[in-house]
Amino acid sequence: MPTLKTPTSRRANLIGIGAPRTATSSLARMLSATRDVFVPEEKEVNGFGIDDDVTDARYDMHFTEAAIDHRYLADISPVYLSSAQVAERIRSYNPEAKIIATLRDPVSRVISQYRHMKGKIDASLGPDLSLDINSYIKNGLIEISSHRAWDNSWYSASTNIVHSFYGSHLRRYYQSFPRKQILVLIYEDLIRPQPLRAKGAWEQQLQRFLGVGVNQQYWDNRAEGFETEIADDVAGDLKKLFAAEVSTASDLIGRDLVELWGY
């Protein structure tokens, strides 16, 4: 865990925590297009997450090119949301940091991550990726029910599914940071068509939260090239698993995600 010795005002003070496949790359591009937010070229610094070898100096190097007039130094790493210790690590590093979480329909997110990894990751790193989508999800559900999910590979189906446990993950951040320092953006708001000349929902929320001008421009990053039809019974099993988590997330952020996503 980094504990930088630079002045607090020049520490990373804007942390995007994910989840994966919820337009975090689009968020990074929107923010880096402003004159007020510095986003490293490699947006996923992972200084508080999966890379235990990150030292103070290595973490600091990601922000050395930031200008003095950058109000925010941003680390946008989708692994942070579901990593159990990260919320407290970020708080210890910079208790004044602003946190941005991005969420999407949990089932849709699982499918998107499967497609993304299957198209880009060597299956030897994650044997689950050689399975079709239904077998993949069933395998992950079995591992979760037998409590084998937490020690699994980053590329496993069970780890993918656990990323969508939004209620449990968000609760840690609301326990570690004041509510005013947390913004939760919803993927479906980003992709929803906007009336002509209307500002997008993410654009408006980011401007209010950060106090800087943000232009809502995003790039489609969907995985393509193979079918991912999911059986109704498999989708139903996932929705049952996620229902309580969606309800908890709704209570935490003050928005009815149950109705939005159909849970």
mmCIF file of C-alpha atoms in Angstrom:
data_model
loop_
_atom_site.group_PDB
_atom_site.id
_atom_site.type_symbol
_atom_site.label_atom_id
_atom_site.label_comp_id
_atom_site.label_asym_id
_atom_site.label_seq_id
_atom_site.Cartn_x
_atom_site.Cartn_y
_atom_site.Cartn_z
ATOM 1 C CA MET A 1 0.000 0.000 0.000
ATOM 2 C CA PRO A 2 1.465 3.364 -0.972
ATOM 3 C CA THR A 3 1.998 5.994 1.703
ATOM 4 C CA LEU A 4 3.391 8.885 -0.266
ATOM 5 C CA LYS A 5 5.437 11.553 1.465
ATOM 6 C CA THR A 6 4.413 14.322 -0.931
ATOM 7 C CA PRO A 7 2.117 17.068 0.351
ATOM 8 C CA THR A 8 -1.488 15.892 0.677
ATOM 9 C CA SER A 9 -2.623 18.413 -1.948
ATOM 10 C CA ARG A 10 -0.475 16.628 -4.569
ATOM 11 C CA ARG A 11 -1.445 13.104 -3.671
ATOM 12 C CA ALA A 12 -3.930 11.262 -5.840
ATOM 13 C CA ASN A 13 -7.217 12.766 -4.713
ATOM 14 C CA LEU A 14 -9.723 11.294 -7.162
ATOM 15 C CA ILE A 15 -10.100 7.524 -7.139
ATOM 16 C CA GLY A 16 -12.270 5.640 -9.616
ATOM 17 C CA ILE A 17 -13.023 2.276 -8.075
ATOM 18 C CA GLY A 18 -14.983 0.432 -10.806
ATOM 19 C CA ALA A 19 -16.642 -2.097 -11.159
ATOM 20 C CA PRO A 20 -15.023 -3.614 -14.263
ATOM 21 C CA ARG A 21 -16.913 -3.222 -17.556
ATOM 22 C CA THR A 22 -18.919 -0.208 -16.363
ATOM 23 C CA ALA A 23 -17.380 2.417 -18.677
ATOM 24 C CA THR A 24 -14.371 3.224 -16.494
ATOM 25 C CA SER A 25 -12.296 3.832 -19.632
ATOM 26 C CA SER A 26 -14.928 6.281 -20.853
ATOM 27 C CA LEU A 27 -14.840 7.997 -17.477
ATOM 28 C CA ALA A 28 -11.056 8.298 -17.667
ATOM 29 C CA ARG A 29 -11.232 9.834 -21.135
ATOM 30 C CA MET A 30 -13.910 12.319 -20.096
ATOM 31 C CA LEU A 31 -11.877 13.444 -17.115
ATOM 32 C CA SER A 32 -8.531 13.588 -18.882
ATOM 33 C CA ALA A 33 -10.086 15.795 -21.589
ATOM 34 C CA THR A 34 -10.549 18.547 -18.999
ATOM 35 C CA ARG A 35 -7.808 20.939 -17.937
ATOM 36 C CA ASP A 36 -8.444 20.174 -14.299
ATOM 37 C CA VAL A 37 -7.945 16.406 -14.008
ATOM 38 C CA PHE A 38 -4.715 14.495 -14.582
ATOM 39 C CA VAL A 39 -5.189 10.842 -15.527
ATOM 40 C CA PRO A 40 -2.022 8.780 -16.095
ATOM 41 C CA GLU A 41 -1.665 7.264 -19.545
ATOM 42 C CA GLU A 42 -2.073 3.889 -17.873
ATOM 43 C CA LYS A 43 -5.297 4.678 -16.048
ATOM 44 C CA GLU A 44 -5.339 1.476 -13.964
ATOM 45 C CA VAL A 45 -2.603 2.223 -11.472
ATOM 46 C CA ASN A 46 -3.757 -0.524 -9.061
ATOM 47 C CA GLY A 47 -1.736 1.049 -6.267
ATOM 48 C CA PHE A 48 -4.195 -0.066 -3.610
ATOM 49 C CA GLY A 49 -5.350 -3.287 -5.223
ATOM 50 C CA ILE A 50 -3.985 -6.423 -6.795
ATOM 51 C CA ASP A 51 -0.330 -5.388 -7.101
ATOM 52 C CA ASP A 52 1.242 -5.885 -3.684
ATOM 53 C CA ASP A 53 4.654 -4.882 -5.002
ATOM 54 C CA VAL A 54 3.734 -1.226 -5.554
ATOM 55 C CA THR A 55 6.100 0.959 -3.538
ATOM 56 C CA ASP A 56 5.713 4.588 -2.562
ATOM 57 C CA ALA A 57 8.096 5.688 -5.292
ATOM 58 C CA ARG A 58 6.496 3.575 -7.999
ATOM 59 C CA TYR A 59 3.019 4.856 -7.190
ATOM 60 C CA ASP A 60 4.214 8.457 -7.072
ATOM 61 C CA MET A 61 5.780 8.139 -10.513
ATOM 62 C CA HIS A 62 2.368 7.759 -12.146
ATOM 63 C CA PHE A 63 1.583 11.388 -11.272
ATOM 64 C CA THR A 64 4.920 13.112 -11.889
ATOM 65 C CA GLU A 65 3.695 14.622 -15.174
ATOM 66 C CA ALA A 66 0.722 16.352 -13.534
ATOM 67 C CA ALA A 67 0.751 20.132 -13.852
ATOM 68 C CA ILE A 68 0.473 22.411 -10.850
ATOM 69 C CA ASP A 69 -2.943 23.607 -12.049
ATOM 70 C CA HIS A 70 -4.434 20.115 -12.162
ATOM 71 C CA ARG A 71 -6.998 20.143 -9.367
ATOM 72 C CA TYR A 72 -7.317 16.385 -9.333
ATOM 73 C CA LEU A 73 -4.830 13.559 -9.757
ATOM 74 C CA ALA A 74 -6.903 10.532 -10.738
ATOM 75 C CA ASP A 75 -6.324 6.821 -10.278
ATOM 76 C CA ILE A 76 -9.091 4.853 -12.018
ATOM 77 C CA SER A 77 -8.646 1.157 -11.258
ATOM 78 C CA PRO A 78 -11.717 -1.116 -11.607
ATOM 79 C CA VAL A 79 -10.254 -3.720 -9.235
ATOM 80 C CA TYR A 80 -10.728 -1.430 -6.247
ATOM 81 C CA LEU A 81 -14.468 -1.831 -5.725
ATOM 82 C CA SER A 82 -14.410 -5.530 -4.913
ATOM 83 C CA SER A 83 -11.060 -5.648 -3.098
ATOM 84 C CA ALA A 84 -11.905 -5.946 0.588
ATOM 85 C CA GLN A 85 -9.071 -3.834 2.017
ATOM 86 C CA VAL A 86 -8.911 -1.056 -0.556
ATOM 87 C CA ALA A 87 -11.441 1.392 0.907
ATOM 88 C CA GLU A 88 -9.527 1.609 4.164
ATOM 89 C CA ARG A 89 -6.183 1.760 2.350
ATOM 90 C CA ILE A 90 -7.345 4.729 0.306
ATOM 91 C CA ARG A 91 -8.697 6.450 3.406
ATOM 92 C CA SER A 92 -5.358 5.989 5.201
ATOM 93 C CA TYR A 93 -3.515 7.351 2.173
ATOM 94 C CA ASN A 94 -5.733 10.400 1.602
ATOM 95 C CA PRO A 95 -8.893 10.763 3.706
ATOM 96 C CA GLU A 96 -9.948 13.750 1.575
ATOM 97 C CA ALA A 97 -9.938 11.775 -1.677
ATOM 98 C CA LYS A 98 -13.092 11.796 -3.766
ATOM 99 C CA ILE A 99 -14.419 8.393 -4.799
ATOM 100 C CA ILE A 100 -16.258 7.584 -8.030
ATOM 101 C CA ALA A 101 -17.972 4.214 -8.415
ATOM 102 C CA THR A 102 -19.541 3.086 -11.683
ATOM 103 C CA LEU A 103 -22.215 0.377 -11.787
ATOM 104 C CA ARG A 104 -24.329 -1.375 -14.414
ATOM 105 C CA ASP A 105 -26.941 -4.117 -14.379
ATOM 106 C CA PRO A 106 -25.092 -6.952 -12.567
ATOM 107 C CA VAL A 107 -25.970 -9.707 -15.041
ATOM 108 C CA SER A 108 -25.106 -7.533 -18.019
ATOM 109 C CA ARG A 109 -21.784 -6.667 -16.391
ATOM 110 C CA VAL A 110 -20.887 -10.334 -15.835
ATOM 111 C CA ILE A 111 -21.626 -11.148 -19.475
ATOM 112 C CA SER A 112 -19.647 -8.142 -20.698
ATOM 113 C CA GLN A 113 -16.609 -9.117 -18.645
ATOM 114 C CA TYR A 114 -16.784 -12.689 -19.910
ATOM 115 C CA ARG A 115 -16.870 -11.462 -23.524
ATOM 116 C CA HIS A 116 -14.085 -8.951 -22.914
ATOM 117 C CA MET A 117 -11.756 -11.470 -21.284
ATOM 118 C CA LYS A 118 -12.575 -14.288 -23.695
ATOM 119 C CA GLY A 119 -11.591 -12.053 -26.582
ATOM 120 C CA LYS A 120 -8.345 -10.808 -25.035
ATOM 121 C CA ILE A 121 -7.050 -13.230 -22.399
ATOM 122 C CA ASP A 122 -5.111 -16.439 -22.943
ATOM 123 C CA ALA A 123 -7.441 -19.216 -21.758
ATOM 124 C CA SER A 124 -4.512 -20.878 -19.965
ATOM 125 C CA LEU A 125 -4.675 -18.010 -17.457
ATOM 126 C CA GLY A 126 -8.342 -18.667 -16.800
ATOM 127 C CA PRO A 127 -9.599 -22.139 -17.764
ATOM 128 C CA ASP A 128 -13.182 -20.971 -17.214
ATOM 129 C CA LEU A 129 -12.835 -18.828 -20.344
ATOM 130 C CA SER A 130 -12.803 -21.946 -22.524
ATOM 131 C CA LEU A 131 -16.410 -22.608 -21.461
ATOM 132 C CA ASP A 132 -19.534 -21.295 -23.134
ATOM 133 C CA ILE A 133 -21.313 -18.525 -21.220
ATOM 134 C CA ASN A 134 -23.853 -20.775 -19.504
ATOM 135 C CA SER A 135 -21.304 -23.346 -18.353
ATOM 136 C CA TYR A 136 -19.015 -20.509 -17.280
ATOM 137 C CA ILE A 137 -21.665 -18.922 -15.062
ATOM 138 C CA LYS A 138 -22.817 -22.259 -13.634
ATOM 139 C CA ASN A 139 -19.237 -23.077 -12.692
ATOM 140 C CA GLY A 140 -18.882 -19.721 -10.969
ATOM 141 C CA LEU A 141 -22.123 -20.177 -9.037
ATOM 142 C CA ILE A 142 -20.969 -23.585 -7.798
ATOM 143 C CA GLU A 143 -17.679 -22.107 -6.581
ATOM 144 C CA ILE A 144 -19.488 -19.300 -4.770
ATOM 145 C CA SER A 145 -21.951 -21.661 -3.099
ATOM 146 C CA SER A 146 -19.041 -23.813 -1.901
ATOM 147 C CA HIS A 147 -17.153 -20.722 -0.661
ATOM 148 C CA ARG A 148 -14.269 -21.240 -3.080
ATOM 149 C CA ALA A 149 -14.649 -17.927 -4.862
ATOM 150 C CA TRP A 150 -12.423 -15.719 -2.752
ATOM 151 C CA ASP A 151 -9.175 -17.559 -3.486
ATOM 152 C CA ASN A 152 -9.732 -17.874 -7.201
ATOM 153 C CA SER A 153 -7.947 -16.387 -10.172
ATOM 154 C CA TRP A 154 -8.764 -12.882 -11.372
ATOM 155 C CA TYR A 155 -9.992 -14.564 -14.577
ATOM 156 C CA SER A 156 -12.309 -17.086 -12.938
ATOM 157 C CA ALA A 157 -16.091 -17.027 -13.329
ATOM 158 C CA SER A 158 -16.648 -16.783 -9.584
ATOM 159 C CA THR A 159 -14.428 -13.705 -9.304
ATOM 160 C CA ASN A 160 -16.293 -12.132 -12.204
ATOM 161 C CA ILE A 161 -19.623 -12.753 -10.464
ATOM 162 C CA VAL A 162 -18.354 -11.396 -7.140
ATOM 163 C CA HIS A 163 -17.515 -8.078 -8.826
ATOM 164 C CA SER A 164 -21.287 -7.531 -9.078
ATOM 165 C CA PHE A 165 -21.893 -7.758 -5.317
ATOM 166 C CA TYR A 166 -22.412 -4.010 -5.314
ATOM 167 C CA GLY A 167 -24.109 -3.619 -1.942
ATOM 168 C CA SER A 168 -21.370 -5.350 0.033
ATOM 169 C CA HIS A 169 -18.603 -3.549 -1.844
ATOM 170 C CA LEU A 170 -20.117 -0.070 -1.661
ATOM 171 C CA ARG A 171 -20.851 -0.402 2.048
ATOM 172 C CA ARG A 172 -17.116 -0.465 2.794
ATOM 173 C CA TYR A 173 -16.647 2.881 1.049
ATOM 174 C CA TYR A 174 -19.591 4.512 2.798
ATOM 175 C CA GLN A 175 -18.112 3.315 6.100
ATOM 176 C CA SER A 176 -14.697 4.761 5.229
ATOM 177 C CA PHE A 177 -15.626 8.083 3.582
ATOM 178 C CA PRO A 178 -18.227 10.822 4.124
ATOM 179 C CA ARG A 179 -21.151 10.535 1.733
ATOM 180 C CA LYS A 180 -20.289 13.898 0.151
ATOM 181 C CA GLN A 181 -16.986 12.429 -1.086
ATOM 182 C CA ILE A 182 -18.636 9.564 -2.992
ATOM 183 C CA LEU A 183 -20.305 9.680 -6.395
ATOM 184 C CA VAL A 184 -21.985 6.624 -7.915
ATOM 185 C CA LEU A 185 -22.544 6.748 -11.669
ATOM 186 C CA ILE A 186 -24.868 4.332 -13.462
ATOM 187 C CA TYR A 187 -23.781 2.896 -16.815
ATOM 188 C CA GLU A 188 -27.313 2.878 -18.202
ATOM 189 C CA ASP A 189 -27.490 6.660 -17.706
ATOM 190 C CA LEU A 190 -24.427 7.047 -19.923
ATOM 191 C CA ILE A 191 -25.708 4.996 -22.847
ATOM 192 C CA ARG A 192 -29.286 6.277 -22.706
ATOM 193 C CA PRO A 193 -30.019 8.613 -25.670
ATOM 194 C CA GLN A 194 -30.167 12.259 -24.623
ATOM 195 C CA PRO A 195 -32.488 14.935 -26.049
ATOM 196 C CA LEU A 196 -30.852 17.273 -28.539
ATOM 197 C CA ARG A 197 -28.692 19.894 -26.754
ATOM 198 C CA ALA A 198 -29.332 18.282 -23.370
ATOM 199 C CA LYS A 199 -26.348 17.614 -21.141
ATOM 200 C CA GLY A 200 -25.784 13.960 -20.365
ATOM 201 C CA ALA A 201 -26.439 12.584 -16.893
ATOM 202 C CA TRP A 202 -22.783 11.717 -16.251
ATOM 203 C CA GLU A 203 -21.670 15.130 -17.434
ATOM 204 C CA GLN A 204 -24.025 16.898 -15.042
ATOM 205 C CA GLN A 205 -23.204 14.681 -12.071
ATOM 206 C CA LEU A 206 -19.459 14.942 -12.589
ATOM 207 C CA GLN A 207 -19.585 18.727 -12.891
ATOM 208 C CA ARG A 208 -21.558 19.020 -9.658
ATOM 209 C CA PHE A 209 -19.310 16.574 -7.820
ATOM 210 C CA LEU A 210 -15.948 17.884 -9.000
ATOM 211 C CA GLY A 211 -16.704 21.506 -9.723
ATOM 212 C CA VAL A 212 -15.018 21.292 -13.131
ATOM 213 C CA GLY A 213 -16.358 21.374 -16.673
ATOM 214 C CA VAL A 214 -16.807 17.877 -18.109
ATOM 215 C CA ASN A 215 -17.851 17.094 -21.661
ATOM 216 C CA GLN A 216 -19.689 13.787 -21.933
ATOM 217 C CA GLN A 217 -17.902 12.076 -24.803
ATOM 218 C CA TYR A 218 -17.346 8.356 -24.565
ATOM 219 C CA TRP A 219 -16.033 5.535 -26.704
ATOM 220 C CA ASP A 220 -17.789 2.238 -27.270
ATOM 221 C CA ASN A 221 -15.658 -0.526 -25.738
ATOM 222 C CA ARG A 222 -17.872 -3.548 -26.223
ATOM 223 C CA ALA A 223 -16.418 -6.995 -26.768
ATOM 224 C CA GLU A 224 -17.553 -8.463 -30.065
ATOM 225 C CA GLY A 225 -16.989 -11.451 -32.288
ATOM 226 C CA PHE A 226 -18.855 -14.341 -30.651
ATOM 227 C CA GLU A 227 -22.302 -15.187 -29.357
ATOM 228 C CA THR A 228 -23.082 -14.932 -25.660
ATOM 229 C CA GLU A 229 -26.670 -16.100 -25.418
ATOM 230 C CA ILE A 230 -27.492 -16.756 -21.791
ATOM 231 C CA ALA A 231 -30.197 -19.254 -20.862
ATOM 232 C CA ASP A 232 -33.218 -17.956 -18.961
ATOM 233 C CA ASP A 233 -32.655 -20.292 -16.013
ATOM 234 C CA VAL A 234 -28.998 -19.243 -15.720
ATOM 235 C CA ALA A 235 -29.929 -15.568 -15.859
ATOM 236 C CA GLY A 236 -32.593 -16.257 -13.237
ATOM 237 C CA ASP A 237 -30.059 -17.889 -10.901
ATOM 238 C CA LEU A 238 -27.768 -14.877 -11.239
ATOM 239 C CA LYS A 239 -30.593 -12.424 -10.561
ATOM 240 C CA LYS A 240 -31.582 -14.332 -7.415
ATOM 241 C CA LEU A 241 -27.978 -14.155 -6.215
ATOM 242 C CA PHE A 242 -27.717 -10.434 -6.934
ATOM 243 C CA ALA A 243 -31.158 -9.328 -5.707
ATOM 244 C CA ALA A 244 -30.157 -8.548 -2.112
ATOM 245 C CA GLU A 245 -26.984 -6.803 -3.266
ATOM 246 C CA VAL A 246 -28.947 -4.570 -5.647
ATOM 247 C CA SER A 247 -31.394 -3.724 -2.868
ATOM 248 C CA THR A 248 -28.562 -2.790 -0.496
ATOM 249 C CA ALA A 249 -26.865 -0.673 -3.171
ATOM 250 C CA SER A 250 -30.177 1.108 -3.789
ATOM 251 C CA ASP A 251 -30.445 2.022 -0.119
ATOM 252 C CA LEU A 252 -26.847 3.216 0.025
ATOM 253 C CA ILE A 253 -27.004 5.533 -2.997
ATOM 254 C CA GLY A 254 -30.634 6.621 -2.624
ATOM 255 C CA ARG A 255 -31.790 5.398 -6.024
ATOM 256 C CA ASP A 256 -34.118 2.532 -6.949
ATOM 257 C CA LEU A 257 -31.781 0.209 -8.812
ATOM 258 C CA VAL A 258 -34.185 -2.660 -8.206
ATOM 259 C CA GLU A 259 -36.703 -1.082 -10.543
ATOM 260 C CA LEU A 260 -34.087 0.240 -12.957
ATOM 261 C CA TRP A 261 -32.517 -3.186 -13.510
ATOM 262 C CA GLY A 262 -35.578 -5.357 -12.928
ATOM 263 C CA TYR A 263 -34.625 -7.129 -9.706
#
